[in-house]
Protein backbone atom coordinates (compact mmCIF):
# COMPACT_ATOMS: atom_id res chain seq x y z
CA UNK A 1 0.00 0.00 0.00
CA UNK A 2 1.41 3.35 -0.96
CA UNK A 3 1.71 6.28 1.35
CA UNK A 4 -0.91 8.27 -0.54
CA UNK A 5 -3.51 5.51 -0.05
CA UNK A 6 -2.64 5.23 3.60
CA UNK A 7 -2.96 9.00 3.99
CA UNK A 8 -6.32 8.98 2.17
CA UNK A 9 -7.74 6.26 4.41
CA UNK A 10 -6.48 7.99 7.53
CA UNK A 11 -8.03 11.25 6.36
CA UNK A 12 -11.41 9.54 5.78
CA UNK A 13 -11.26 7.88 9.21
CA UNK A 14 -10.53 11.23 10.85
CA UNK A 15 -13.45 12.83 9.01
CA UNK A 16 -15.83 10.17 10.35
CA UNK A 17 -14.43 10.53 13.86
CA UNK A 18 -14.75 14.31 13.63
CA UNK A 19 -18.45 14.07 12.77
CA UNK A 20 -19.16 11.71 15.66
CA UNK A 21 -17.15 13.86 18.03
CA UNK A 22 -19.04 16.96 16.88
CA UNK A 23 -22.38 15.29 17.68
CA UNK A 24 -21.14 14.18 21.11
CA UNK A 25 -19.85 17.64 21.98
CA UNK A 26 -23.03 19.31 20.73
CA UNK A 27 -25.22 16.92 22.74
CA UNK A 28 -23.17 17.49 25.89
CA UNK A 29 -23.30 21.26 25.46
CA UNK A 30 -27.08 21.20 25.07
CA UNK A 31 -27.42 20.00 28.63
CA UNK A 32 -24.71 22.20 30.10
CA UNK A 33 -27.14 25.13 30.38
CA UNK A 34 -30.51 23.42 30.79
CA UNK A 35 -32.54 26.61 31.24
CA UNK A 36 -31.13 28.12 28.06
CA UNK A 37 -31.83 24.88 26.17
CA UNK A 38 -35.45 24.74 27.33
CA UNK A 39 -36.01 28.44 26.69
CA UNK A 40 -34.66 28.07 23.15
CA UNK A 41 -36.85 25.02 22.52
CA UNK A 42 -39.90 26.85 23.89
CA UNK A 43 -39.12 29.86 21.72
CA UNK A 44 -38.86 27.71 18.60
CA UNK A 45 -42.10 25.92 19.47
CA UNK A 46 -43.88 29.24 20.03
CA UNK A 47 -42.57 30.60 16.72
CA UNK A 48 -43.79 27.50 14.87
CA UNK A 49 -47.17 27.88 16.57
CA UNK A 50 -47.43 31.54 15.55
CA UNK A 51 -46.50 30.76 11.95
CA UNK A 52 -49.10 28.00 11.72
CA UNK A 53 -51.81 30.23 13.25
CA UNK A 54 -51.01 33.12 10.94
CA UNK A 55 -51.00 30.84 7.89
CA UNK A 56 -54.39 29.42 8.93
CA UNK A 57 -55.81 32.91 9.41
CA UNK A 58 -54.47 34.00 6.03
CA UNK A 59 -56.01 30.98 4.30
CA UNK A 60 -59.36 31.60 6.02
CA UNK A 61 -59.44 35.28 5.13
CA UNK A 62 -58.46 34.49 1.55
CA UNK A 63 -61.37 32.05 1.26
CA UNK A 64 -63.75 34.65 2.70
CA UNK A 65 -62.42 37.28 0.29
CA UNK A 66 -62.99 34.96 -2.69
CA UNK A 67 -66.52 34.18 -1.49
CA UNK A 68 -67.34 37.88 -1.11
CA UNK A 69 -65.89 38.80 -4.50
CA UNK A 70 -67.77 36.07 -6.34
CA UNK A 71 -71.08 36.81 -4.61
CA UNK A 72 -70.92 40.47 -5.67
CA UNK A 73 -70.46 39.57 -9.34
CA UNK A 74 -73.11 36.85 -9.40
CA UNK A 75 -75.64 39.09 -11.22
PDB file of C-alpha atoms in Angstrom:
ATOM      1  CA  UNK A   1       0.000   0.000   0.000  1.00  0.00           C
ATOM      2  CA  UNK A   2       1.409   3.348  -0.965  1.00  0.00           C
ATOM      3  CA  UNK A   3       1.708   6.282   1.354  1.00  0.00           C
ATOM      4  CA  UNK A   4      -0.914   8.271  -0.541  1.00  0.00           C
ATOM      5  CA  UNK A   5      -3.510   5.513  -0.054  1.00  0.00           C
ATOM      6  CA  UNK A   6      -2.641   5.234   3.602  1.00  0.00           C
ATOM      7  CA  UNK A   7      -2.965   9.003   3.990  1.00  0.00           C
ATOM      8  CA  UNK A   8      -6.322   8.975   2.167  1.00  0.00           C
ATOM      9  CA  UNK A   9      -7.736   6.255   4.412  1.00  0.00           C
ATOM     10  CA  UNK A  10      -6.481   7.992   7.533  1.00  0.00           C
ATOM     11  CA  UNK A  11      -8.028  11.246   6.364  1.00  0.00           C
ATOM     12  CA  UNK A  12     -11.409   9.538   5.781  1.00  0.00           C
ATOM     13  CA  UNK A  13     -11.262   7.883   9.207  1.00  0.00           C
ATOM     14  CA  UNK A  14     -10.531  11.234  10.850  1.00  0.00           C
ATOM     15  CA  UNK A  15     -13.448  12.831   9.010  1.00  0.00           C
ATOM     16  CA  UNK A  16     -15.828  10.170  10.347  1.00  0.00           C
ATOM     17  CA  UNK A  17     -14.434  10.533  13.862  1.00  0.00           C
ATOM     18  CA  UNK A  18     -14.751  14.311  13.633  1.00  0.00           C
ATOM     19  CA  UNK A  19     -18.450  14.069  12.769  1.00  0.00           C
ATOM     20  CA  UNK A  20     -19.157  11.710  15.657  1.00  0.00           C
ATOM     21  CA  UNK A  21     -17.154  13.864  18.025  1.00  0.00           C
ATOM     22  CA  UNK A  22     -19.044  16.960  16.875  1.00  0.00           C
ATOM     23  CA  UNK A  23     -22.376  15.290  17.678  1.00  0.00           C
ATOM     24  CA  UNK A  24     -21.143  14.176  21.111  1.00  0.00           C
ATOM     25  CA  UNK A  25     -19.847  17.637  21.984  1.00  0.00           C
ATOM     26  CA  UNK A  26     -23.030  19.308  20.731  1.00  0.00           C
ATOM     27  CA  UNK A  27     -25.225  16.924  22.745  1.00  0.00           C
ATOM     28  CA  UNK A  28     -23.173  17.486  25.885  1.00  0.00           C
ATOM     29  CA  UNK A  29     -23.297  21.260  25.464  1.00  0.00           C
ATOM     30  CA  UNK A  30     -27.082  21.204  25.071  1.00  0.00           C
ATOM     31  CA  UNK A  31     -27.420  20.004  28.629  1.00  0.00           C
ATOM     32  CA  UNK A  32     -24.705  22.204  30.098  1.00  0.00           C
ATOM     33  CA  UNK A  33     -27.144  25.127  30.378  1.00  0.00           C
ATOM     34  CA  UNK A  34     -30.510  23.422  30.786  1.00  0.00           C
ATOM     35  CA  UNK A  35     -32.536  26.610  31.244  1.00  0.00           C
ATOM     36  CA  UNK A  36     -31.130  28.119  28.064  1.00  0.00           C
ATOM     37  CA  UNK A  37     -31.833  24.883  26.172  1.00  0.00           C
ATOM     38  CA  UNK A  38     -35.455  24.737  27.325  1.00  0.00           C
ATOM     39  CA  UNK A  39     -36.013  28.437  26.685  1.00  0.00           C
ATOM     40  CA  UNK A  40     -34.661  28.067  23.150  1.00  0.00           C
ATOM     41  CA  UNK A  41     -36.846  25.022  22.517  1.00  0.00           C
ATOM     42  CA  UNK A  42     -39.895  26.845  23.888  1.00  0.00           C
ATOM     43  CA  UNK A  43     -39.122  29.864  21.716  1.00  0.00           C
ATOM     44  CA  UNK A  44     -38.858  27.715  18.604  1.00  0.00           C
ATOM     45  CA  UNK A  45     -42.098  25.925  19.471  1.00  0.00           C
ATOM     46  CA  UNK A  46     -43.879  29.240  20.030  1.00  0.00           C
ATOM     47  CA  UNK A  47     -42.572  30.597  16.721  1.00  0.00           C
ATOM     48  CA  UNK A  48     -43.795  27.502  14.868  1.00  0.00           C
ATOM     49  CA  UNK A  49     -47.171  27.876  16.569  1.00  0.00           C
ATOM     50  CA  UNK A  50     -47.427  31.543  15.545  1.00  0.00           C
ATOM     51  CA  UNK A  51     -46.502  30.759  11.949  1.00  0.00           C
ATOM     52  CA  UNK A  52     -49.105  28.003  11.724  1.00  0.00           C
ATOM     53  CA  UNK A  53     -51.811  30.232  13.253  1.00  0.00           C
ATOM     54  CA  UNK A  54     -51.008  33.122  10.936  1.00  0.00           C
ATOM     55  CA  UNK A  55     -51.005  30.840   7.885  1.00  0.00           C
ATOM     56  CA  UNK A  56     -54.390  29.424   8.928  1.00  0.00           C
ATOM     57  CA  UNK A  57     -55.812  32.913   9.411  1.00  0.00           C
ATOM     58  CA  UNK A  58     -54.473  33.996   6.026  1.00  0.00           C
ATOM     59  CA  UNK A  59     -56.013  30.978   4.304  1.00  0.00           C
ATOM     60  CA  UNK A  60     -59.359  31.596   6.016  1.00  0.00           C
ATOM     61  CA  UNK A  61     -59.435  35.279   5.131  1.00  0.00           C
ATOM     62  CA  UNK A  62     -58.462  34.489   1.551  1.00  0.00           C
ATOM     63  CA  UNK A  63     -61.369  32.046   1.256  1.00  0.00           C
ATOM     64  CA  UNK A  64     -63.754  34.651   2.699  1.00  0.00           C
ATOM     65  CA  UNK A  65     -62.423  37.275   0.285  1.00  0.00           C
ATOM     66  CA  UNK A  66     -62.987  34.956  -2.694  1.00  0.00           C
ATOM     67  CA  UNK A  67     -66.521  34.178  -1.493  1.00  0.00           C
ATOM     68  CA  UNK A  68     -67.344  37.882  -1.114  1.00  0.00           C
ATOM     69  CA  UNK A  69     -65.892  38.803  -4.495  1.00  0.00           C
ATOM     70  CA  UNK A  70     -67.765  36.074  -6.337  1.00  0.00           C
ATOM     71  CA  UNK A  71     -71.079  36.807  -4.608  1.00  0.00           C
ATOM     72  CA  UNK A  72     -70.919  40.474  -5.669  1.00  0.00           C
ATOM     73  CA  UNK A  73     -70.457  39.574  -9.336  1.00  0.00           C
ATOM     74  CA  UNK A  74     -73.111  36.846  -9.401  1.00  0.00           C
ATOM     75  CA  UNK A  75     -75.636  39.094 -11.215  1.00  0.00           C
TER      76      UNK A  75
END
